[in-house]
PDB file of C-alpha atoms in Angstrom:
ATOM      1  CA  MET E  21     -31.958 -22.186 -14.114  1.00  0.00           C
ATOM      2  CA  THR E  22     -30.009 -18.853 -15.084  1.00  0.00           C
ATOM      3  CA  GLN E  23     -26.858 -18.455 -14.846  1.00  0.00           C
ATOM      4  CA  SER E  24     -25.436 -15.837 -12.426  1.00  0.00           C
ATOM      5  CA  ALA E  25     -23.167 -13.067 -14.190  1.00  0.00           C
ATOM      6  CA  ILE E  26     -18.838 -13.451 -14.388  1.00  0.00           C
ATOM      7  CA  TYR E  27     -17.465 -10.428 -13.809  1.00  0.00           C
ATOM      8  CA  SER E  28     -13.832  -9.377 -13.394  1.00  0.00           C
ATOM      9  CA  ARG E  29     -11.948  -7.775 -10.544  1.00  0.00           C
ATOM     10  CA  VAL E  30      -8.266  -6.409 -10.122  1.00  0.00           C
ATOM     11  CA  ILE E  31      -7.387  -8.181  -6.138  1.00  0.00           C
ATOM     12  CA  GLY E  32      -3.742  -7.285  -6.686  1.00  0.00           C
ATOM     13  CA  THR E  33      -1.304  -4.895  -7.674  1.00  0.00           C
ATOM     14  CA  GLY E  34       2.376  -4.760  -8.242  1.00  0.00           C
ATOM     15  CA  SER E  35       5.288  -2.364  -9.864  1.00  0.00           C
ATOM     16  CA  TYR E  36       8.508  -2.843  -9.997  1.00  0.00           C
ATOM     17  CA  LEU E  37      11.462   0.320 -10.870  1.00  0.00           C
ATOM     18  CA  PRO E  38      15.082  -0.167 -11.553  1.00  0.00           C
ATOM     19  CA  ALA E  39      17.614   0.883  -9.294  1.00  0.00           C
ATOM     20  CA  ARG E  40      19.077   3.980 -11.226  1.00  0.00           C
ATOM     21  CA  ARG E  41      17.052   7.150 -11.192  1.00  0.00           C
ATOM     22  CA  VAL E  42      18.243   9.530 -13.645  1.00  0.00           C
ATOM     23  CA  THR E  43      17.213  13.223 -12.211  1.00  0.00           C
ATOM     24  CA  ASN E  44      17.123  16.215 -14.923  1.00  0.00           C
ATOM     25  CA  GLN E  45      20.090  17.707 -13.505  1.00  0.00           C
ATOM     26  CA  GLN E  46      21.756  14.164 -13.916  1.00  0.00           C
ATOM     27  CA  LEU E  47      20.474  13.447 -17.779  1.00  0.00           C
ATOM     28  CA  ALA E  48      20.809  17.575 -18.734  1.00  0.00           C
ATOM     29  CA  ASP E  49      24.678  16.542 -17.572  1.00  0.00           C
ATOM     30  CA  GLU E  50      24.990  13.592 -19.884  1.00  0.00           C
ATOM     31  CA  LEU E  51      23.632  14.761 -22.925  1.00  0.00           C
ATOM     32  CA  ALA E  52      25.867  18.240 -22.572  1.00  0.00           C
ATOM     33  CA  ALA E  53      28.961  15.455 -23.002  1.00  0.00           C
ATOM     34  CA  ARG E  54      27.050  15.273 -25.959  1.00  0.00           C
ATOM     35  CA  GLY E  55      26.675  18.860 -27.121  1.00  0.00           C
ATOM     36  CA  ILE E  56      23.354  18.429 -26.506  1.00  0.00           C
ATOM     37  CA  GLU E  57      21.875  21.585 -24.681  1.00  0.00           C
ATOM     38  CA  THR E  58      18.651  20.762 -22.145  1.00  0.00           C
ATOM     39  CA  SER E  59      18.182  21.792 -18.732  1.00  0.00           C
ATOM     40  CA  ASP E  60      15.659  20.247 -15.439  1.00  0.00           C
ATOM     41  CA  GLU E  61      13.287  23.484 -16.585  1.00  0.00           C
ATOM     42  CA  TRP E  62      13.598  23.327 -19.179  1.00  0.00           C
ATOM     43  CA  ILE E  63      11.767  19.510 -19.630  1.00  0.00           C
ATOM     44  CA  VAL E  64      10.136  20.288 -16.318  1.00  0.00           C
ATOM     45  CA  ALA E  65       8.181  23.539 -17.932  1.00  0.00           C
ATOM     46  CA  ARG E  66       7.278  21.536 -20.989  1.00  0.00           C
ATOM     47  CA  THR E  67       6.541  18.029 -19.384  1.00  0.00           C
ATOM     48  CA  GLY E  68       6.509  17.674 -16.005  1.00  0.00           C
ATOM     49  CA  ILE E  69       9.394  15.506 -15.599  1.00  0.00           C
ATOM     50  CA  GLN E  70      11.862  15.297 -12.856  1.00  0.00           C
ATOM     51  CA  ALA E  71      13.274  12.066 -13.215  1.00  0.00           C
ATOM     52  CA  ARG E  72      12.972   8.441 -14.894  1.00  0.00           C
ATOM     53  CA  HIS E  73      13.935   5.198 -13.756  1.00  0.00           C
ATOM     54  CA  PHE E  74      16.119   3.118 -16.137  1.00  0.00           C
ATOM     55  CA  ALA E  75      17.327  -0.105 -16.433  1.00  0.00           C
ATOM     56  CA  ALA E  76      20.432  -1.896 -15.893  1.00  0.00           C
ATOM     57  CA  PRO E  77      22.396  -2.465 -19.484  1.00  0.00           C
ATOM     58  CA  ASP E  78      21.579  -7.087 -18.410  1.00  0.00           C
ATOM     59  CA  GLN E  79      18.196  -5.857 -17.082  1.00  0.00           C
ATOM     60  CA  THR E  80      15.519  -6.476 -19.253  1.00  0.00           C
ATOM     61  CA  SER E  81      11.750  -6.175 -19.829  1.00  0.00           C
ATOM     62  CA  SER E  82      11.064  -9.560 -18.990  1.00  0.00           C
ATOM     63  CA  ASP E  83      12.926  -9.079 -15.528  1.00  0.00           C
ATOM     64  CA  MET E  84      11.383  -6.150 -14.651  1.00  0.00           C
ATOM     65  CA  ALA E  85       7.681  -7.510 -15.111  1.00  0.00           C
ATOM     66  CA  VAL E  86       8.823 -10.369 -13.212  1.00  0.00           C
ATOM     67  CA  GLU E  87       9.280  -7.889  -9.778  1.00  0.00           C
ATOM     68  CA  ALA E  88       5.908  -6.409 -10.557  1.00  0.00           C
ATOM     69  CA  ALA E  89       4.112  -9.462 -11.409  1.00  0.00           C
ATOM     70  CA  ARG E  90       5.345 -11.248  -7.722  1.00  0.00           C
ATOM     71  CA  ARG E  91       4.240  -7.786  -5.526  1.00  0.00           C
ATOM     72  CA  ALA E  92       0.702  -8.073  -7.615  1.00  0.00           C
ATOM     73  CA  LEU E  93       0.454 -12.136  -7.032  1.00  0.00           C
ATOM     74  CA  ASP E  94       1.347 -11.594  -3.496  1.00  0.00           C
ATOM     75  CA  MET E  95      -1.216  -9.051  -2.932  1.00  0.00           C
ATOM     76  CA  ALA E  96      -3.847 -11.352  -4.027  1.00  0.00           C
ATOM     77  CA  GLY E  97      -2.636 -13.839  -2.064  1.00  0.00           C
ATOM     78  CA  LEU E  98      -2.153 -16.237  -5.038  1.00  0.00           C
ATOM     79  CA  SER E  99       0.522 -18.620  -6.059  1.00  0.00           C
ATOM     80  CA  ALA E 100       2.467 -18.190  -9.614  1.00  0.00           C
ATOM     81  CA  ASP E 101       0.032 -21.524 -10.778  1.00  0.00           C
ATOM     82  CA  GLN E 102      -3.097 -20.385 -10.050  1.00  0.00           C
ATOM     83  CA  ILE E 103      -2.562 -18.079 -12.608  1.00  0.00           C
ATOM     84  CA  ASP E 104      -4.639 -19.387 -16.137  1.00  0.00           C
ATOM     85  CA  LEU E 105      -3.340 -16.466 -19.161  1.00  0.00           C
ATOM     86  CA  ILE E 106      -0.686 -13.929 -18.918  1.00  0.00           C
ATOM     87  CA  MET E 107      -0.445 -11.203 -21.241  1.00  0.00           C
ATOM     88  CA  VAL E 108       2.050  -8.747 -21.377  1.00  0.00           C
ATOM     89  CA  ALA E 109       1.827  -5.081 -23.224  1.00  0.00           C
ATOM     90  CA  THR E 110       5.104  -4.045 -24.013  1.00  0.00           C
ATOM     91  CA  SER E 111       6.556  -2.127 -27.444  1.00  0.00           C
ATOM     92  CA  THR E 112      10.232  -3.214 -25.574  1.00  0.00           C
ATOM     93  CA  PRO E 113      10.220  -6.947 -25.921  1.00  0.00           C
ATOM     94  CA  ASP E 114      13.115  -8.887 -24.744  1.00  0.00           C
ATOM     95  CA  PHE E 115      12.896 -10.413 -28.272  1.00  0.00           C
ATOM     96  CA  VAL E 116      11.432 -10.443 -31.696  1.00  0.00           C
ATOM     97  CA  PHE E 117      10.112 -14.060 -30.448  1.00  0.00           C
ATOM     98  CA  PRO E 118       9.335 -15.928 -27.995  1.00  0.00           C
ATOM     99  CA  SER E 119       7.058 -13.124 -26.594  1.00  0.00           C
ATOM    100  CA  THR E 120       8.194 -11.622 -22.921  1.00  0.00           C
ATOM    101  CA  ALA E 121       4.937 -13.297 -21.625  1.00  0.00           C
ATOM    102  CA  CYS E 122       6.128 -16.954 -22.398  1.00  0.00           C
ATOM    103  CA  LEU E 123       9.445 -15.877 -20.908  1.00  0.00           C
ATOM    104  CA  VAL E 124       7.941 -14.616 -17.695  1.00  0.00           C
ATOM    105  CA  GLN E 125       5.625 -17.419 -17.548  1.00  0.00           C
ATOM    106  CA  SER E 126       8.956 -19.350 -17.166  1.00  0.00           C
ATOM    107  CA  LYS E 127      10.750 -17.556 -14.404  1.00  0.00           C
ATOM    108  CA  LEU E 128       7.688 -17.506 -12.867  1.00  0.00           C
ATOM    109  CA  GLY E 129       7.981 -21.081 -12.186  1.00  0.00           C
ATOM    110  CA  ILE E 130       5.152 -21.304 -13.869  1.00  0.00           C
ATOM    111  CA  THR E 131       4.142 -25.191 -15.155  1.00  0.00           C
ATOM    112  CA  ASN E 132       0.481 -25.407 -15.712  1.00  0.00           C
ATOM    113  CA  GLY E 133       0.554 -24.816 -19.271  1.00  0.00           C
ATOM    114  CA  CYS E 134      -1.578 -21.382 -18.749  1.00  0.00           C
ATOM    115  CA  ALA E 135      -1.902 -19.504 -21.941  1.00  0.00           C
ATOM    116  CA  ALA E 136       0.667 -16.251 -22.466  1.00  0.00           C
ATOM    117  CA  PHE E 137       0.880 -13.620 -25.192  1.00  0.00           C
ATOM    118  CA  ASP E 138       2.620 -10.097 -25.324  1.00  0.00           C
ATOM    119  CA  ILE E 139      -0.067  -7.650 -26.507  1.00  0.00           C
ATOM    120  CA  GLN E 140       1.645  -4.134 -28.629  1.00  0.00           C
ATOM    121  CA  ALA E 141      -0.694  -1.395 -28.341  1.00  0.00           C
ATOM    122  CA  VAL E 142       2.255   1.098 -27.468  1.00  0.00           C
ATOM    123  CA  CYS E 143       0.908   3.486 -24.726  1.00  0.00           C
ATOM    124  CA  SER E 144      -2.393   2.664 -24.943  1.00  0.00           C
ATOM    125  CA  GLY E 145      -1.131  -1.222 -24.179  1.00  0.00           C
ATOM    126  CA  PHE E 146      -2.282  -1.424 -20.562  1.00  0.00           C
ATOM    127  CA  ALA E 147      -6.043  -0.554 -21.000  1.00  0.00           C
ATOM    128  CA  TYR E 148      -6.373  -3.067 -24.222  1.00  0.00           C
ATOM    129  CA  ALA E 149      -4.941  -5.653 -22.086  1.00  0.00           C
ATOM    130  CA  MET E 150      -7.007  -5.024 -19.378  1.00  0.00           C
ATOM    131  CA  ALA E 151     -10.422  -4.992 -21.452  1.00  0.00           C
ATOM    132  CA  THR E 152      -9.422  -8.406 -23.793  1.00  0.00           C
ATOM    133  CA  ALA E 153      -8.763 -10.045 -19.737  1.00  0.00           C
ATOM    134  CA  ASP E 154     -12.262  -8.876 -18.528  1.00  0.00           C
ATOM    135  CA  ASN E 155     -13.510 -10.326 -21.909  1.00  0.00           C
ATOM    136  CA  PHE E 156     -11.798 -13.675 -21.275  1.00  0.00           C
ATOM    137  CA  ILE E 157     -12.748 -13.800 -17.787  1.00  0.00           C
ATOM    138  CA  ARG E 158     -16.369 -12.850 -18.423  1.00  0.00           C
ATOM    139  CA  SER E 159     -16.679 -15.419 -21.121  1.00  0.00           C
ATOM    140  CA  GLY E 160     -15.533 -17.875 -18.258  1.00  0.00           C
ATOM    141  CA  ALA E 161     -12.540 -19.022 -20.724  1.00  0.00           C
ATOM    142  CA  TYR E 162     -10.509 -17.961 -17.813  1.00  0.00           C
ATOM    143  CA  ARG E 163     -10.166 -17.389 -14.065  1.00  0.00           C
ATOM    144  CA  ASN E 164      -7.039 -15.818 -12.560  1.00  0.00           C
ATOM    145  CA  VAL E 165      -5.079 -13.610 -15.531  1.00  0.00           C
ATOM    146  CA  LEU E 166      -1.728 -11.851 -14.493  1.00  0.00           C
ATOM    147  CA  VAL E 167      -1.736  -8.323 -16.846  1.00  0.00           C
ATOM    148  CA  ILE E 168       1.294  -6.569 -16.805  1.00  0.00           C
ATOM    149  CA  GLY E 169       2.895  -3.592 -18.368  1.00  0.00           C
ATOM    150  CA  ALA E 170       6.551  -3.435 -18.540  1.00  0.00           C
ATOM    151  CA  GLU E 171       8.973  -1.229 -21.054  1.00  0.00           C
ATOM    152  CA  THR E 172      12.317  -0.592 -21.573  1.00  0.00           C
ATOM    153  CA  PHE E 173      12.561   2.399 -23.118  1.00  0.00           C
ATOM    154  CA  SER E 174      15.824   3.455 -22.775  1.00  0.00           C
ATOM    155  CA  ARG E 175      16.963   1.332 -25.661  1.00  0.00           C
ATOM    156  CA  ILE E 176      15.037   2.918 -28.473  1.00  0.00           C
ATOM    157  CA  LEU E 177      15.957   6.472 -27.096  1.00  0.00           C
ATOM    158  CA  ASP E 178      18.407   8.881 -29.456  1.00  0.00           C
ATOM    159  CA  PHE E 179      20.000  10.642 -26.916  1.00  0.00           C
ATOM    160  CA  ASN E 180      20.870  13.308 -29.134  1.00  0.00           C
ATOM    161  CA  ASP E 181      17.209  13.947 -29.747  1.00  0.00           C
ATOM    162  CA  ARG E 182      16.236  16.085 -26.484  1.00  0.00           C
ATOM    163  CA  THR E 183      12.684  16.654 -28.102  1.00  0.00           C
ATOM    164  CA  THR E 184      12.194  12.589 -26.824  1.00  0.00           C
ATOM    165  CA  CYS E 185      14.630  11.318 -24.723  1.00  0.00           C
ATOM    166  CA  VAL E 186      13.786  13.495 -21.871  1.00  0.00           C
ATOM    167  CA  LEU E 187      10.613  12.316 -21.841  1.00  0.00           C
ATOM    168  CA  PHE E 188      10.978   7.945 -21.620  1.00  0.00           C
ATOM    169  CA  GLY E 189      11.747   5.801 -18.329  1.00  0.00           C
ATOM    170  CA  ASP E 190      11.720   2.038 -17.860  1.00  0.00           C
ATOM    171  CA  GLY E 191       9.665  -0.038 -15.641  1.00  0.00           C
ATOM    172  CA  ALA E 192       6.775  -2.750 -14.872  1.00  0.00           C
ATOM    173  CA  GLY E 193       3.151  -2.678 -13.074  1.00  0.00           C
ATOM    174  CA  ALA E 194       0.822  -5.563 -12.786  1.00  0.00           C
ATOM    175  CA  VAL E 195      -2.592  -6.781 -12.010  1.00  0.00           C
ATOM    176  CA  VAL E 196      -4.468 -10.006 -11.085  1.00  0.00           C
ATOM    177  CA  LEU E 197      -7.415 -10.021 -12.186  1.00  0.00           C
ATOM    178  CA  GLN E 198      -9.948 -12.293 -11.043  1.00  0.00           C
ATOM    179  CA  ALA E 199     -13.015 -14.291 -11.832  1.00  0.00           C
ATOM    180  CA  SER E 200     -15.939 -12.431  -9.428  1.00  0.00           C
ATOM    181  CA  SER E 201     -19.809 -12.669  -8.785  1.00  0.00           C
ATOM    182  CA  GLU E 202     -19.466  -8.927  -7.885  1.00  0.00           C
ATOM    183  CA  PRO E 203     -18.632  -5.873 -10.435  1.00  0.00           C
ATOM    184  CA  GLY E 204     -15.238  -5.167 -11.082  1.00  0.00           C
ATOM    185  CA  ILE E 205     -14.475  -3.805 -14.527  1.00  0.00           C
ATOM    186  CA  LEU E 206     -17.613  -1.424 -15.361  1.00  0.00           C
ATOM    187  CA  SER E 207     -16.499  -0.787 -18.811  1.00  0.00           C
ATOM    188  CA  SER E 208     -14.447  -0.416 -21.435  1.00  0.00           C
ATOM    189  CA  ALA E 209     -13.796   1.435 -24.789  1.00  0.00           C
ATOM    190  CA  LEU E 210     -10.617   0.985 -27.497  1.00  0.00           C
ATOM    191  CA  HIS E 211      -9.840   2.484 -31.010  1.00  0.00           C
ATOM    192  CA  ALA E 212      -7.163   2.847 -33.414  1.00  0.00           C
ATOM    193  CA  ASP E 213      -6.673   4.719 -36.278  1.00  0.00           C
ATOM    194  CA  GLY E 214      -3.237   3.726 -38.333  1.00  0.00           C
ATOM    195  CA  SER E 215      -3.295   6.747 -40.720  1.00  0.00           C
ATOM    196  CA  HIS E 216      -1.661   8.502 -37.612  1.00  0.00           C
ATOM    197  CA  SER E 217       1.296   5.879 -37.805  1.00  0.00           C
ATOM    198  CA  ASN E 218       4.166   8.103 -38.688  1.00  0.00           C
ATOM    199  CA  ILE E 219       3.617  10.943 -36.272  1.00  0.00           C
ATOM    200  CA  LEU E 220       4.941   8.286 -33.114  1.00  0.00           C
ATOM    201  CA  CYS E 221       6.944   5.877 -34.000  1.00  0.00           C
ATOM    202  CA  VAL E 222      10.238   3.568 -34.236  1.00  0.00           C
ATOM    203  CA  PRO E 223      10.147   2.883 -37.986  1.00  0.00           C
ATOM    204  CA  GLY E 224      12.581   0.112 -38.150  1.00  0.00           C
ATOM    205  CA  ASN E 225      12.688  -3.454 -38.596  1.00  0.00           C
ATOM    206  CA  VAL E 226      14.919  -6.399 -38.681  1.00  0.00           C
ATOM    207  CA  ASN E 227      16.469  -7.751 -41.921  1.00  0.00           C
ATOM    208  CA  ALA E 228      18.549  -9.782 -43.104  1.00  0.00           C
ATOM    209  CA  GLY E 229      20.217  -9.662 -39.413  1.00  0.00           C
ATOM    210  CA  ALA E 230      20.274  -6.126 -39.388  1.00  0.00           C
ATOM    211  CA  VAL E 231      18.119  -3.391 -38.707  1.00  0.00           C
ATOM    212  CA  GLN E 232      16.489  -1.982 -41.807  1.00  0.00           C
ATOM    213  CA  GLY E 233      15.213   1.771 -41.239  1.00  0.00           C
ATOM    214  CA  GLU E 234      15.235   3.548 -37.747  1.00  0.00           C
ATOM    215  CA  ALA E 235      15.469   1.651 -34.873  1.00  0.00           C
ATOM    216  CA  PHE E 236      15.048   5.352 -32.441  1.00  0.00           C
ATOM    217  CA  LEU E 237      11.725   6.560 -31.653  1.00  0.00           C
ATOM    218  CA  TYR E 238      10.213   9.109 -33.581  1.00  0.00           C
ATOM    219  CA  MET E 239       7.362  11.574 -32.603  1.00  0.00           C
ATOM    220  CA  ASP E 240       5.636  14.348 -33.686  1.00  0.00           C
ATOM    221  CA  GLY E 241       5.127  15.711 -30.676  1.00  0.00           C
ATOM    222  CA  GLN E 242       2.773  18.627 -31.452  1.00  0.00           C
ATOM    223  CA  ALA E 243       0.994  16.341 -33.749  1.00  0.00           C
ATOM    224  CA  VAL E 244       0.453  13.795 -30.853  1.00  0.00           C
ATOM    225  CA  PHE E 245      -0.338  16.360 -28.417  1.00  0.00           C
ATOM    226  CA  LYS E 246      -3.613  18.106 -30.362  1.00  0.00           C
ATOM    227  CA  LEU E 247      -4.568  13.966 -31.232  1.00  0.00           C
ATOM    228  CA  ALA E 248      -4.344  13.082 -27.992  1.00  0.00           C
ATOM    229  CA  VAL E 249      -6.269  16.098 -26.228  1.00  0.00           C
ATOM    230  CA  LYS E 250      -9.074  15.201 -28.588  1.00  0.00           C
ATOM    231  CA  VAL E 251      -9.478  11.238 -27.881  1.00  0.00           C
ATOM    232  CA  LEU E 252      -8.609  10.963 -24.458  1.00  0.00           C
ATOM    233  CA  GLU E 253     -11.954  13.144 -23.201  1.00  0.00           C
ATOM    234  CA  LYS E 254     -13.965  11.543 -26.260  1.00  0.00           C
ATOM    235  CA  VAL E 255     -13.127   7.928 -24.966  1.00  0.00           C
ATOM    236  CA  ALA E 256     -13.031   8.586 -21.085  1.00  0.00           C
ATOM    237  CA  HIS E 257     -16.713   9.645 -21.833  1.00  0.00           C
ATOM    238  CA  GLU E 258     -17.389   6.923 -23.787  1.00  0.00           C
ATOM    239  CA  ALA E 259     -16.572   4.352 -21.362  1.00  0.00           C
ATOM    240  CA  LEU E 260     -18.531   6.464 -18.637  1.00  0.00           C
ATOM    241  CA  GLU E 261     -21.727   6.619 -21.289  1.00  0.00           C
ATOM    242  CA  LYS E 262     -21.049   2.561 -21.301  1.00  0.00           C
ATOM    243  CA  ALA E 263     -21.334   2.118 -17.707  1.00  0.00           C
ATOM    244  CA  GLY E 264     -24.329   4.106 -17.267  1.00  0.00           C
ATOM    245  CA  LEU E 265     -22.303   6.732 -15.357  1.00  0.00           C
ATOM    246  CA  GLU E 266     -21.369   9.930 -15.387  1.00  0.00           C
ATOM    247  CA  ALA E 267     -18.243  12.030 -15.052  1.00  0.00           C
ATOM    248  CA  GLU E 268     -17.991  12.884 -11.788  1.00  0.00           C
ATOM    249  CA  ALA E 269     -18.703   9.453 -10.532  1.00  0.00           C
ATOM    250  CA  ILE E 270     -15.040   8.476 -11.222  1.00  0.00           C
ATOM    251  CA  ASP E 271     -13.020   8.624  -7.716  1.00  0.00           C
ATOM    252  CA  TRP E 272      -9.432   8.631  -9.448  1.00  0.00           C
ATOM    253  CA  LEU E 273      -8.362   8.985 -13.478  1.00  0.00           C
ATOM    254  CA  ILE E 274      -5.037   7.412 -14.382  1.00  0.00           C
ATOM    255  CA  PRO E 275      -4.244   8.950 -17.159  1.00  0.00           C
ATOM    256  CA  HIS E 276      -1.145   7.061 -19.335  1.00  0.00           C
ATOM    257  CA  GLN E 277       1.763   9.150 -17.636  1.00  0.00           C
ATOM    258  CA  ALA E 278       2.786  10.905 -21.264  1.00  0.00           C
ATOM    259  CA  ASN E 279       2.814  14.199 -20.293  1.00  0.00           C
ATOM    260  CA  LEU E 280       1.919  16.705 -17.568  1.00  0.00           C
ATOM    261  CA  ARG E 281      -0.012  18.997 -19.679  1.00  0.00           C
ATOM    262  CA  ILE E 282      -1.953  16.313 -21.744  1.00  0.00           C
ATOM    263  CA  MET E 283      -3.145  14.738 -18.327  1.00  0.00           C
ATOM    264  CA  THR E 284      -4.297  17.983 -16.720  1.00  0.00           C
ATOM    265  CA  SER E 285      -5.887  18.820 -20.043  1.00  0.00           C
ATOM    266  CA  THR E 286      -8.060  16.223 -20.122  1.00  0.00           C
ATOM    267  CA  ALA E 287      -8.714  15.950 -16.242  1.00  0.00           C
ATOM    268  CA  ARG E 288      -9.913  19.490 -16.876  1.00  0.00           C
ATOM    269  CA  LYS E 289     -12.353  18.230 -19.445  1.00  0.00           C
ATOM    270  CA  LEU E 290     -13.911  15.555 -16.717  1.00  0.00           C
ATOM    271  CA  ASP E 291     -13.341  18.307 -13.993  1.00  0.00           C
ATOM    272  CA  ALA E 292     -11.287  15.308 -12.356  1.00  0.00           C
ATOM    273  CA  GLU E 293      -7.725  17.535 -12.026  1.00  0.00           C
ATOM    274  CA  ALA E 294      -8.233  16.862  -8.202  1.00  0.00           C
ATOM    275  CA  LYS E 295      -8.729  13.352  -8.372  1.00  0.00           C
ATOM    276  CA  MET E 296      -5.791  12.509 -11.823  1.00  0.00           C
ATOM    277  CA  VAL E 297      -2.803  10.032  -9.961  1.00  0.00           C
ATOM    278  CA  VAL E 298       0.148  11.660 -11.095  1.00  0.00           C
ATOM    279  CA  THR E 299       3.536   9.675 -11.126  1.00  0.00           C
ATOM    280  CA  VAL E 300       5.120  11.138 -14.284  1.00  0.00           C
ATOM    281  CA  ASP E 301       6.599  13.788 -12.178  1.00  0.00           C
ATOM    282  CA  GLN E 302       9.102  11.045 -11.054  1.00  0.00           C
ATOM    283  CA  HIS E 303       8.940   7.939 -13.323  1.00  0.00           C
ATOM    284  CA  GLY E 304       8.647   9.966 -17.094  1.00  0.00           C
ATOM    285  CA  ASN E 305       6.858   8.521 -19.552  1.00  0.00           C
ATOM    286  CA  THR E 306       6.795   4.440 -19.524  1.00  0.00           C
ATOM    287  CA  SER E 307       4.674   3.811 -22.387  1.00  0.00           C
ATOM    288  CA  ALA E 308       2.528   0.478 -21.114  1.00  0.00           C
ATOM    289  CA  ALA E 309       4.114   0.216 -17.964  1.00  0.00           C
ATOM    290  CA  SER E 310       2.740   3.680 -16.986  1.00  0.00           C
ATOM    291  CA  ILE E 311      -0.657   3.180 -15.505  1.00  0.00           C
ATOM    292  CA  PRO E 312      -0.291  -0.080 -13.865  1.00  0.00           C
ATOM    293  CA  LEU E 313       2.571   1.710 -12.504  1.00  0.00           C
ATOM    294  CA  ALA E 314       1.016   4.713 -11.047  1.00  0.00           C
ATOM    295  CA  LEU E 315      -2.589   2.804  -9.739  1.00  0.00           C
ATOM    296  CA  ASP E 316      -0.133   0.827  -7.585  1.00  0.00           C
ATOM    297  CA  VAL E 317       1.807   3.654  -5.882  1.00  0.00           C
ATOM    298  CA  ALA E 318      -1.772   4.776  -5.558  1.00  0.00           C
ATOM    299  CA  VAL E 319      -3.289   1.528  -4.286  1.00  0.00           C
ATOM    300  CA  ARG E 320      -0.022   1.638  -1.558  1.00  0.00           C
ATOM    301  CA  ASP E 321      -0.122   4.598  -0.417  1.00  0.00           C
ATOM    302  CA  GLY E 322      -3.910   4.380   0.467  1.00  0.00           C
ATOM    303  CA  ARG E 323      -5.413   6.610  -2.067  1.00  0.00           C
ATOM    304  CA  ILE E 324      -7.393   4.201  -3.793  1.00  0.00           C
ATOM    305  CA  LYS E 325      -9.885   1.955  -1.936  1.00  0.00           C
ATOM    306  CA  ALA E 326     -12.371  -0.987  -2.070  1.00  0.00           C
ATOM    307  CA  GLY E 327     -15.334   0.418  -3.593  1.00  0.00           C
ATOM    308  CA  HIS E 328     -13.727   3.370  -5.174  1.00  0.00           C
ATOM    309  CA  ASN E 329     -14.590   3.966  -9.377  1.00  0.00           C
ATOM    310  CA  VAL E 330     -11.106   3.825 -11.242  1.00  0.00           C
ATOM    311  CA  MET E 331     -10.696   5.232 -14.797  1.00  0.00           C
ATOM    312  CA  ILE E 332      -7.861   4.570 -16.789  1.00  0.00           C
ATOM    313  CA  GLU E 333      -7.252   5.724 -20.302  1.00  0.00           C
ATOM    314  CA  GLY E 334      -4.130   5.762 -22.454  1.00  0.00           C
ATOM    315  CA  VAL E 335      -3.197   6.726 -26.261  1.00  0.00           C
ATOM    316  CA  GLY E 336      -0.151   5.621 -28.232  1.00  0.00           C
ATOM    317  CA  GLY E 337       1.449   4.983 -30.977  1.00  0.00           C
ATOM    318  CA  GLY E 338      -0.579   2.848 -34.030  1.00  0.00           C
ATOM    319  CA  PHE E 339      -2.063   5.329 -33.253  1.00  0.00           C
ATOM    320  CA  THR E 340      -4.208   3.421 -30.863  1.00  0.00           C
ATOM    321  CA  TRP E 341      -6.373   4.426 -27.763  1.00  0.00           C
ATOM    322  CA  GLY E 342      -8.711   3.035 -24.848  1.00  0.00           C
ATOM    323  CA  ALA E 343     -10.067   3.560 -21.648  1.00  0.00           C
ATOM    324  CA  VAL E 344     -11.442   1.329 -18.864  1.00  0.00           C
ATOM    325  CA  LEU E 345     -13.433   1.626 -16.368  1.00  0.00           C
ATOM    326  CA  PHE E 346     -13.079  -0.550 -12.754  1.00  0.00           C
ATOM    327  CA  ARG E 347     -14.500  -0.733  -9.002  1.00  0.00           C
ATOM    328  CA  MET E 348     -11.829  -1.672  -6.774  1.00  0.00           C
TER     329      MET E 348
END
């Protein structure tokens, strides 16, 4: 007897933003006190960002991840103990180790011994995690997987560098993927090129109880822009080809919310500008959290409905990039 195929479907989404919302004007005022000049007009013109959220001093990536996870579990109608795998995409973990995923497991009160680990692919992390979870589910290894993107990028920003500190924010987003006999995730494509690691990085490490190198984010904005626009279009078409679909089959495009100019350029090449979900204006760039944050916003406001084809794609330090195409 032929065994029926196993697919993975998104059955719940959730997100969380810290309480402190910082507008461009508020940030400009704070930077002015440091002798750094910027303005709302300058930030909006170059990035499309109007505001972002910053975590409280005692708030961690795992704290925000837990809140997003609870909301995703509630939508999915599952209890935490029904989860058999947790993956957290983050570049800003609570500690060097243990993993943020293990901390999330503990804070959710999960005692079933489920597997838990982090994925580090920076802004592509959520796409990497979704693709990994899909393969685990298709293999039959796991049934209910909690996939989270969570970041506290405010902790690694140099607020003397106006070219980077205006870009990023904090937050978390989550999805619950469940094994299904009906197709959900249709395809994925993941890539990396470590030769570009120097254009977007935090070039520091812990040694003998101190940070060696630089603990702040560094970015060559022009180099990142050129590479991002190039690879995002290619990886989107690769995922479409794997699924046997054309670009017009995309109902919603959710790019990593890095910069409105990058996002618009990619959407235009896919003829999907009208289908693009945009939250970068209110959230800033929340790295691995940005895609699940935007997904949850569009699910909860009714734009994304059952049966819609959703394309997510991201590009990040490493250099990494990836796309996942799925049907809600």
